[in-house]
Amino acid sequence: MKASSLLVMAAAALTVGAVSAAPVKYNIDPNHTYPSFTADHMGGLSNWRGKINSSSGTVTLDAAAQTGTVDVKMDMAAIDFGHEKMNAHAKSNEIFDVEKFPTATYTGKLVNFKNGAPTEVDGTLTLHGVTKPVKLKINSFLCKPNPMNKKETCGADVVGKINREEFGVSYGKPYGFKQEVELQIQVEAVKAD
């Protein structure tokens, strides 16, 4: 085989490798994604748990390059504590003021890959009109074909903490409410067509 033929074959192999290593886009599945949280009530009397019932966005992943991004938008009017009176109060201007700040967003980079999967997200949360850095820990991350829709799907279990006072949401502090909020995020995203 001529050297020129070998070079053409090597270039073709590199081109195929470059294409397969390109970032892949996934659309967040709103039916299987629930940013949820745990917040203190009255300085330790109990913990209130809630979730955001409507979210959208994208995840990009380049497993070969060990890089990726996350871009999520949450509808704050869809906040749900499982208690209608609390839901209405949370949406009011005393707490999240959803009329003025209807959405919260989180954007970040997938980082610290181990065995081909990210273990953290280094990003920023915009909540109540305030943007702050928030690092999230990925407890599990898996991509595989979904047997129901036959499309590649990635899913993750993600946790983190924020101080809600830093976002201007300090309701209850004079009554002893702790300001730290634990985040528990279940997310699935389907490979874009």
CSV table of C-alpha atoms in Angstrom, one decimal:
chain,number,residue,atom,x,y,z
A,1,MET,CA,0.0,0.0,0.0
A,2,LYS,CA,1.3,3.4,-0.9
A,3,ALA,CA,2.2,5.9,1.8
A,4,SER,CA,-0.3,8.4,0.3
A,5,SER,CA,-3.1,5.8,0.7
A,6,LEU,CA,-2.1,5.2,4.3
A,7,LEU,CA,-2.2,9.0,5.0
A,8,VAL,CA,-5.7,9.2,3.5
A,9,MET,CA,-6.9,6.3,5.6
A,10,ALA,CA,-5.3,7.8,8.8
A,11,ALA,CA,-6.9,11.2,8.0
A,12,ALA,CA,-10.3,9.5,7.5
A,13,ALA,CA,-10.0,7.6,10.8
A,14,LEU,CA,-9.1,10.9,12.6
A,15,THR,CA,-12.1,12.6,11.0
A,16,VAL,CA,-14.4,9.8,12.1
A,17,GLY,CA,-12.9,10.0,15.6
A,18,ALA,CA,-13.4,13.7,15.8
A,19,VAL,CA,-17.0,13.4,14.8
A,20,SER,CA,-17.8,10.8,17.4
A,21,ALA,CA,-16.1,12.9,20.1
A,22,ALA,CA,-18.3,15.9,19.4
A,23,PRO,CA,-20.6,17.2,22.1
A,24,VAL,CA,-24.0,15.5,22.1
A,25,LYS,CA,-27.1,17.6,23.0
A,26,TYR,CA,-29.8,16.2,25.3
A,27,ASN,CA,-33.1,17.9,26.0
A,28,ILE,CA,-34.3,17.8,29.6
A,29,ASP,CA,-37.4,15.6,30.0
A,30,PRO,CA,-39.9,17.6,32.1
A,31,ASN,CA,-41.8,14.4,33.0
A,32,HIS,CA,-38.8,12.9,34.7
A,33,THR,CA,-37.0,16.0,36.1
A,34,TYR,CA,-37.8,17.5,39.5
A,35,PRO,CA,-35.6,20.0,41.2
A,36,SER,CA,-36.6,19.4,44.8
A,37,PHE,CA,-35.5,20.9,48.1
A,38,THR,CA,-35.7,20.7,51.9
A,39,ALA,CA,-36.1,23.8,54.0
A,40,ASP,CA,-36.3,24.4,57.7
A,41,HIS,CA,-39.5,25.4,59.5
A,42,MET,CA,-39.3,27.4,62.7
A,43,GLY,CA,-35.7,26.7,63.5
A,44,GLY,CA,-35.8,23.0,63.7
A,45,LEU,CA,-39.5,22.2,64.4
A,46,SER,CA,-39.7,20.3,61.1
A,47,ASN,CA,-38.4,20.2,57.6
A,48,TRP,CA,-40.6,21.2,54.6
A,49,ARG,CA,-40.0,19.5,51.4
A,50,GLY,CA,-41.0,20.8,48.0
A,51,LYS,CA,-40.3,20.6,44.3
A,52,ILE,CA,-40.5,22.6,41.1
A,53,ASN,CA,-43.0,20.8,38.9
A,54,SER,CA,-42.1,22.4,35.6
A,55,SER,CA,-38.5,22.7,34.2
A,56,SER,CA,-36.8,22.7,30.8
A,57,GLY,CA,-33.4,23.0,29.3
A,58,THR,CA,-30.5,21.2,27.8
A,59,VAL,CA,-27.4,19.2,28.7
A,60,THR,CA,-24.4,18.8,26.4
A,61,LEU,CA,-21.9,16.0,26.9
A,62,ASP,CA,-18.6,15.2,25.3
A,63,ALA,CA,-17.6,12.0,27.1
A,64,ALA,CA,-14.4,11.6,25.2
A,65,ALA,CA,-13.2,15.2,26.0
A,66,GLN,CA,-14.7,14.9,29.6
A,67,THR,CA,-16.6,18.1,29.2
A,68,GLY,CA,-20.2,19.2,29.2
A,69,THR,CA,-22.7,21.9,30.1
A,70,VAL,CA,-26.0,22.3,31.8
A,71,ASP,CA,-28.7,24.9,31.2
A,72,VAL,CA,-31.9,24.6,33.1
A,73,LYS,CA,-34.9,26.9,33.5
A,74,MET,CA,-37.4,26.4,36.3
A,75,ASP,CA,-40.9,27.8,36.5
A,76,MET,CA,-41.2,29.2,40.0
A,77,ALA,CA,-45.0,29.4,39.7
A,78,ALA,CA,-44.9,25.6,39.6
A,79,ILE,CA,-43.4,25.4,43.2
A,80,ASP,CA,-45.2,22.6,45.1
A,81,PHE,CA,-45.0,21.8,48.8
A,82,GLY,CA,-47.9,19.5,48.6
A,83,HIS,CA,-49.9,22.1,50.6
A,84,GLU,CA,-51.9,24.7,48.6
A,85,LYS,CA,-51.8,27.4,51.3
A,86,MET,CA,-48.0,27.1,51.5
A,87,ASN,CA,-47.7,27.1,47.7
A,88,ALA,CA,-49.6,30.4,47.5
A,89,HIS,CA,-47.5,31.9,50.2
A,90,ALA,CA,-44.3,30.8,48.6
A,91,LYS,CA,-45.3,32.4,45.3
A,92,SER,CA,-46.2,35.7,47.0
A,93,ASN,CA,-43.9,38.7,47.3
A,94,GLU,CA,-43.0,37.7,50.8
A,95,ILE,CA,-41.0,34.8,49.5
A,96,PHE,CA,-40.3,34.1,45.8
A,97,ASP,CA,-42.4,36.9,44.3
A,98,VAL,CA,-43.1,34.8,41.1
A,99,GLU,CA,-45.0,37.7,39.5
A,100,LYS,CA,-41.8,39.7,39.4
A,101,PHE,CA,-39.3,36.7,39.1
A,102,PRO,CA,-41.2,34.0,37.3
A,103,THR,CA,-38.2,31.8,36.5
A,104,ALA,CA,-35.0,30.5,38.1
A,105,THR,CA,-32.1,29.4,36.0
A,106,TYR,CA,-29.1,27.2,36.6
A,107,THR,CA,-26.2,27.1,34.1
A,108,GLY,CA,-22.9,25.2,34.7
A,109,LYS,CA,-20.2,23.0,33.4
A,110,LEU,CA,-19.9,19.3,34.1
A,111,VAL,CA,-16.5,18.7,35.8
A,112,ASN,CA,-14.3,16.2,37.6
A,113,PHE,CA,-15.1,13.2,35.4
A,114,LYS,CA,-14.4,9.7,36.8
A,115,ASN,CA,-14.8,6.5,34.8
A,116,GLY,CA,-16.3,8.6,31.9
A,117,ALA,CA,-19.0,10.3,34.1
A,118,PRO,CA,-19.0,13.8,35.6
A,119,THR,CA,-19.1,14.0,39.4
A,120,GLU,CA,-19.8,17.7,39.9
A,121,VAL,CA,-21.4,20.7,38.2
A,122,ASP,CA,-19.7,24.0,38.6
A,123,GLY,CA,-22.3,26.7,37.9
A,124,THR,CA,-24.4,29.7,38.8
A,125,LEU,CA,-28.0,29.8,40.1
A,126,THR,CA,-30.2,32.8,39.4
A,127,LEU,CA,-33.1,33.0,41.9
A,128,HIS,CA,-35.3,35.9,42.9
A,129,GLY,CA,-33.2,38.1,40.5
A,130,VAL,CA,-29.9,37.3,42.2
A,131,THR,CA,-27.1,35.3,40.6
A,132,LYS,CA,-24.6,33.3,42.8
A,133,PRO,CA,-22.2,30.5,42.2
A,134,VAL,CA,-23.6,27.1,43.2
A,135,LYS,CA,-21.6,23.9,43.0
A,136,LEU,CA,-23.6,20.6,42.8
A,137,LYS,CA,-22.4,17.1,43.5
A,138,ILE,CA,-23.5,14.3,41.2
A,139,ASN,CA,-24.2,11.1,43.2
A,140,SER,CA,-24.9,9.1,40.1
A,141,PHE,CA,-24.8,9.7,36.3
A,142,LEU,CA,-25.8,7.2,33.6
A,143,CYS,CA,-26.5,7.3,29.9
A,144,LYS,CA,-28.2,4.4,28.1
A,145,PRO,CA,-30.9,3.6,25.6
A,146,ASN,CA,-34.3,4.1,27.1
A,147,PRO,CA,-36.3,0.9,26.4
A,148,MET,CA,-39.6,2.9,26.2
A,149,ASN,CA,-38.8,5.6,23.7
A,150,LYS,CA,-35.7,3.9,22.1
A,151,LYS,CA,-33.6,7.0,22.5
A,152,GLU,CA,-30.4,7.5,24.4
A,153,THR,CA,-31.2,9.1,27.7
A,154,CYS,CA,-28.9,10.4,30.5
A,155,GLY,CA,-30.0,10.6,34.1
A,156,ALA,CA,-28.5,11.9,37.3
A,157,ASP,CA,-29.1,12.3,41.0
A,158,VAL,CA,-27.7,15.6,42.1
A,159,VAL,CA,-27.4,17.3,45.5
A,160,GLY,CA,-26.2,20.7,46.8
A,161,LYS,CA,-26.9,23.5,49.3
A,162,ILE,CA,-27.7,27.1,49.1
A,163,ASN,CA,-28.2,29.9,51.6
A,164,ARG,CA,-31.5,31.4,50.5
A,165,GLU,CA,-30.8,34.7,52.3
A,166,GLU,CA,-28.0,35.3,49.8
A,167,PHE,CA,-30.7,35.3,47.1
A,168,GLY,CA,-32.9,37.8,48.9
A,169,VAL,CA,-35.3,35.1,50.2
A,170,SER,CA,-35.0,35.4,53.9
A,171,TYR,CA,-38.6,35.0,55.0
A,172,GLY,CA,-38.9,33.6,58.5
A,173,LYS,CA,-35.4,34.5,59.7
A,174,PRO,CA,-36.7,36.6,62.6
A,175,TYR,CA,-38.7,33.5,63.8
A,176,GLY,CA,-35.6,31.4,63.7
A,177,PHE,CA,-36.0,29.8,60.3
A,178,LYS,CA,-32.6,28.4,59.2
A,179,GLN,CA,-31.6,29.9,55.9
A,180,GLU,CA,-29.7,26.8,54.5
A,181,VAL,CA,-31.7,24.8,51.9
A,182,GLU,CA,-30.7,21.4,50.7
A,183,LEU,CA,-31.2,20.7,47.0
A,184,GLN,CA,-32.1,17.2,45.6
A,185,ILE,CA,-32.4,17.2,41.9
A,186,GLN,CA,-33.6,14.2,39.8
A,187,VAL,CA,-33.0,14.8,36.1
A,188,GLU,CA,-33.3,12.9,32.9
A,189,ALA,CA,-32.5,14.2,29.5
A,190,VAL,CA,-33.2,12.7,26.0
A,191,LYS,CA,-30.7,12.9,23.1
A,192,ALA,CA,-31.9,15.6,20.7
A,193,ASP,CA,-32.9,14.4,17.2
